[in-house]
Amino acid sequence: MDNTYGQFCTVARGAEALCERWTPLVVRELLCGSKRFNDLHRGVPRMSTSLLAQRLHRLEEFGIVRRNAVGKVWEYSLTEAGEELRPIVMALGHWGARWIGSRLRDEELDAGLLMWDVRRFVCLPEFPSRPVVIHFQLRDARTRERAWWLVVEDGVADLCRDDPGRELTLVVDASVRALTEVWAGDLTPQQALESREIRVDGAKRDAHDLWRWLGTSAFASTRRERRPGPLRPV
C-alpha cells in the first residue's frame, strides 16, 4: 500500500515522516528524554510493542532517530533533525491545550500515563533535602493501577508500583480525573481539595508544598489561559 502523498510539496513530505498514527507521540517521548524501548512504551501504553518497533524503525529511516547499543540494550535518541521537531511538537501541544475542548472523556484517562508524566516532570529543585515518599491512591483506577509511590531522594525521582517500605511523607487519595485535571491545568488543587475529589494526608506544611513539588504539565499554563474554543462532546 502506497503511504506517500505523491507530491513534491515539503509539507506533504514532512507529513509522510511524522503524521502516521502514534508517530508524533513517539517523538514526544524522545523529546521528553526517554531512551530505552520500555521507557518509550510506558509513555504510549496503548500502543502495541510491535507497532512501536515499526515506528522507531521508520523514524530511523527518515534520519530522525538514531539507535545505539549500550551494554546489552538499545538506546534511542533524536538526531539533529529530530531535535528540530521540539518547537513543532511543543506548539502542537499548546495549540491543543488552547483549542481542543476542555473536559476529557473517560476513555482518555490513563492512570499509568499520568503517573509516568508526573514522575518525569516533578520540580526536583523544589523538594527538601530529606527523602520524600508520596503514596498515591487512585481510587477509581484499574485494580493494578490504583497504588503508586513517588520517591524523591538525592535529586532523583523514582516511581514504584510496589510498596518500597519507606516512611511515608504524604498520602494522596484522588480520582484519576481530578488528579489529571489538576496536572493538565483544568482544575486548581484548591478546587479539587474543596470538592473532596483529592485528599492529602500528612504534615500540614508538606501538604501545602505538595503542589509546588509536583508542578504541572508543560501545557497547563496554556490550558489555564485558553481562550473560548469549540468543545468536543463529553
Coordinates of C-alpha atoms in Angstrom, one line a residue:
M1 CA 0.0 0.0 0.0
D2 CA 1.4 3.4 -1.0
N3 CA 1.8 5.6 2.1
T4 CA 3.1 8.7 0.3
Y5 CA 1.1 11.7 -1.0
G6 CA 3.0 11.7 -4.3
Q7 CA 3.7 15.5 -4.1
F8 CA 6.9 17.4 -4.1
C9 CA 5.5 19.8 -1.5
T10 CA 7.6 19.7 1.6
V11 CA 4.5 19.9 3.8
A12 CA 3.4 16.6 2.2
R13 CA 6.8 15.0 2.6
G14 CA 7.2 16.1 6.2
A15 CA 3.7 14.7 6.9
E16 CA 4.8 11.4 5.4
A17 CA 7.5 11.2 8.0
L18 CA 5.6 12.4 11.1
C19 CA 1.9 12.1 10.7
E20 CA 1.3 8.3 10.9
R21 CA -0.8 7.3 13.9
W22 CA 1.3 7.3 17.1
T23 CA 4.5 8.8 15.5
P24 CA 4.1 12.3 17.0
L25 CA 3.7 10.7 20.4
V26 CA 6.8 8.6 20.0
V27 CA 8.7 11.7 19.0
R28 CA 7.2 13.4 22.1
E29 CA 8.6 10.6 24.3
L30 CA 12.0 11.0 22.9
L31 CA 11.9 14.8 23.3
C32 CA 10.9 14.2 27.0
G33 CA 14.1 12.1 27.5
S34 CA 13.0 8.5 27.2
K35 CA 15.7 6.4 25.6
R36 CA 15.1 2.8 26.1
F37 CA 12.3 0.8 24.5
N38 CA 10.4 0.0 27.7
D39 CA 10.5 3.6 28.8
L40 CA 9.2 4.8 25.4
H41 CA 6.4 2.2 25.7
R42 CA 5.5 3.5 29.2
G43 CA 4.7 6.8 27.6
V44 CA 2.5 5.3 24.9
P45 CA 1.0 2.3 26.9
R46 CA -1.9 1.8 24.5
M47 CA 0.4 1.3 21.5
S48 CA 1.5 -2.3 20.8
T49 CA 5.2 -3.1 21.2
S50 CA 5.3 -4.3 17.6
L51 CA 3.9 -1.1 16.2
L52 CA 6.3 0.9 18.4
A53 CA 9.2 -1.0 16.9
Q54 CA 7.9 -0.3 13.4
R55 CA 7.5 3.4 14.1
L56 CA 11.0 3.6 15.6
H57 CA 12.5 1.8 12.5
R58 CA 10.7 4.2 10.2
L59 CA 11.9 7.2 12.1
E60 CA 15.5 5.8 11.8
E61 CA 15.0 5.5 8.0
F62 CA 14.0 9.2 7.8
G63 CA 17.1 10.2 9.8
I64 CA 15.0 11.5 12.8
V65 CA 16.1 8.8 15.3
R66 CA 19.4 7.0 15.9
R67 CA 19.8 3.7 17.7
N68 CA 22.9 2.8 19.7
A69 CA 23.9 -0.3 21.7
V70 CA 24.6 0.5 25.3
G71 CA 25.7 -2.7 27.0
K72 CA 23.1 -5.3 26.2
V73 CA 20.3 -2.9 25.4
W74 CA 19.5 -0.5 22.6
E75 CA 19.0 3.2 23.3
Y76 CA 17.2 5.6 21.0
S77 CA 17.9 9.3 20.6
L78 CA 17.0 12.1 18.3
T79 CA 19.3 13.3 15.6
E80 CA 19.7 17.0 14.8
A81 CA 16.7 16.7 12.5
G82 CA 14.7 15.1 15.3
E83 CA 15.7 17.8 17.8
E84 CA 14.5 20.5 15.4
L85 CA 11.0 19.0 15.9
R86 CA 10.9 20.2 19.5
P87 CA 9.3 23.6 18.9
I88 CA 6.8 21.9 16.4
V89 CA 5.7 19.3 18.9
M90 CA 5.5 21.9 21.7
A91 CA 3.5 24.2 19.5
L92 CA 1.1 21.4 18.7
G93 CA 0.7 20.7 22.4
H94 CA 0.0 24.3 23.3
W95 CA -2.4 24.6 20.4
G96 CA -4.3 21.5 21.6
A97 CA -4.4 22.9 25.1
R98 CA -5.8 26.2 23.9
W99 CA -8.3 25.0 21.3
I100 CA -9.3 21.3 21.6
G101 CA -12.1 21.2 24.1
S102 CA -11.8 21.1 27.8
R103 CA -13.2 18.1 29.5
L104 CA -11.6 14.7 29.0
R105 CA -13.6 11.7 28.0
D106 CA -13.4 8.7 30.3
E107 CA -11.5 6.7 27.7
E108 CA -8.8 9.4 27.6
L109 CA -8.0 9.0 31.3
D110 CA -4.9 6.8 31.9
A111 CA -3.6 6.4 35.5
G112 CA -0.3 4.9 34.3
L113 CA 0.5 7.5 31.8
L114 CA -0.5 10.3 34.3
M115 CA 1.9 9.0 37.0
W116 CA 4.7 8.4 34.5
D117 CA 4.3 12.1 33.3
V118 CA 4.3 13.3 36.9
R119 CA 7.4 11.4 37.7
R120 CA 9.5 12.8 34.8
F121 CA 8.4 16.4 35.3
V122 CA 8.4 16.8 39.1
C123 CA 10.1 20.0 40.2
L124 CA 13.2 18.4 41.8
P125 CA 14.8 21.7 42.9
E126 CA 11.6 22.4 45.0
F127 CA 11.9 19.2 47.1
P128 CA 13.5 19.4 50.5
S129 CA 16.9 17.8 51.1
R130 CA 15.3 15.0 53.1
P131 CA 13.8 12.0 51.3
V132 CA 10.2 12.4 50.3
V133 CA 7.9 9.4 49.7
I134 CA 4.4 10.2 48.4
H135 CA 1.9 7.4 48.2
F136 CA -0.8 8.0 45.5
Q137 CA -4.1 6.1 45.9
L138 CA -6.1 6.4 42.7
R139 CA -9.5 5.2 44.0
D140 CA -11.2 4.6 40.6
A141 CA -8.2 3.4 38.6
R142 CA -8.0 -0.2 37.3
T143 CA -7.0 -2.6 40.1
R144 CA -3.3 -2.9 39.1
E145 CA -3.0 0.9 38.7
R146 CA -4.5 2.1 42.0
A147 CA -1.4 2.3 44.1
W148 CA 1.8 4.3 43.3
W149 CA 4.8 5.5 45.3
L150 CA 6.8 8.5 44.2
V151 CA 10.2 8.5 45.9
V152 CA 12.4 11.6 45.7
E153 CA 15.8 11.4 47.2
D154 CA 19.2 12.9 46.4
G155 CA 17.8 14.8 43.4
V156 CA 16.3 11.7 41.7
A157 CA 12.6 10.8 41.3
D158 CA 11.6 7.2 41.2
L159 CA 8.1 5.8 40.6
C160 CA 7.3 2.5 42.2
R161 CA 4.4 0.1 41.6
D162 CA 5.2 -1.9 44.8
D163 CA 5.4 -0.5 48.3
P164 CA 9.1 0.5 48.8
G165 CA 8.7 0.0 52.5
R166 CA 9.8 3.6 53.3
E167 CA 8.3 6.0 55.8
L168 CA 5.5 8.0 54.0
T169 CA 5.7 11.8 53.8
L170 CA 2.2 12.2 52.3
V171 CA -0.7 10.1 51.1
V172 CA -2.7 11.5 48.2
D173 CA -6.1 9.9 47.7
A174 CA -7.7 11.0 44.4
S175 CA -9.9 10.2 41.5
V176 CA -7.9 9.7 38.2
R177 CA -9.9 12.5 36.6
A178 CA -9.3 15.1 39.4
L179 CA -5.6 14.4 39.5
T180 CA -5.4 14.5 35.7
E181 CA -7.3 17.8 35.6
V182 CA -5.0 19.4 38.2
W183 CA -2.0 18.2 36.3
A184 CA -3.4 19.4 33.0
G185 CA -4.4 22.8 34.3
D186 CA -8.1 22.4 34.1
L187 CA -8.6 22.4 37.9
T188 CA -6.7 24.1 40.7
P189 CA -5.6 22.0 43.6
Q190 CA -7.8 24.0 45.9
Q191 CA -10.9 23.3 43.8
A192 CA -10.1 19.6 43.9
L193 CA -9.5 19.6 47.6
E194 CA -12.7 21.5 48.3
S195 CA -14.7 19.1 46.2
R196 CA -13.0 16.2 48.0
E197 CA -12.0 14.7 44.7
I198 CA -8.5 14.8 46.2
R199 CA -7.5 14.4 49.8
V200 CA -3.9 14.8 51.1
D201 CA -2.9 13.4 54.4
G202 CA 0.4 14.3 56.1
A203 CA 2.1 17.2 57.8
K204 CA 0.4 20.4 57.0
R205 CA 3.5 22.1 55.6
D206 CA 4.2 19.1 53.3
A207 CA 0.6 19.0 52.2
H208 CA 0.8 22.7 51.3
D209 CA 4.1 22.2 49.4
L210 CA 3.0 19.2 47.5
W211 CA 1.7 21.1 44.6
R212 CA 4.9 23.2 44.3
W213 CA 6.8 19.9 44.3
L214 CA 4.8 18.2 41.7
G215 CA 4.3 21.2 39.3
T216 CA 2.0 20.7 36.3
S217 CA 2.1 19.6 32.7
A218 CA 4.2 21.6 30.3
F219 CA 0.9 22.8 28.7
A220 CA -1.0 23.6 31.9
S221 CA -0.3 27.3 31.7
T222 CA -1.9 27.5 28.2
R223 CA -4.8 25.4 29.4
R224 CA -5.5 27.9 32.2
E225 CA -5.3 30.9 29.9
R226 CA -7.0 29.3 26.9
R227 CA -9.5 31.4 25.0
P228 CA -13.0 30.0 24.5
G229 CA -13.0 27.4 21.7
P230 CA -15.0 24.6 20.3
L231 CA -15.7 21.8 22.8
R232 CA -15.6 18.1 21.9
P233 CA -18.6 16.0 23.1
V234 CA -18.1 14.5 26.6

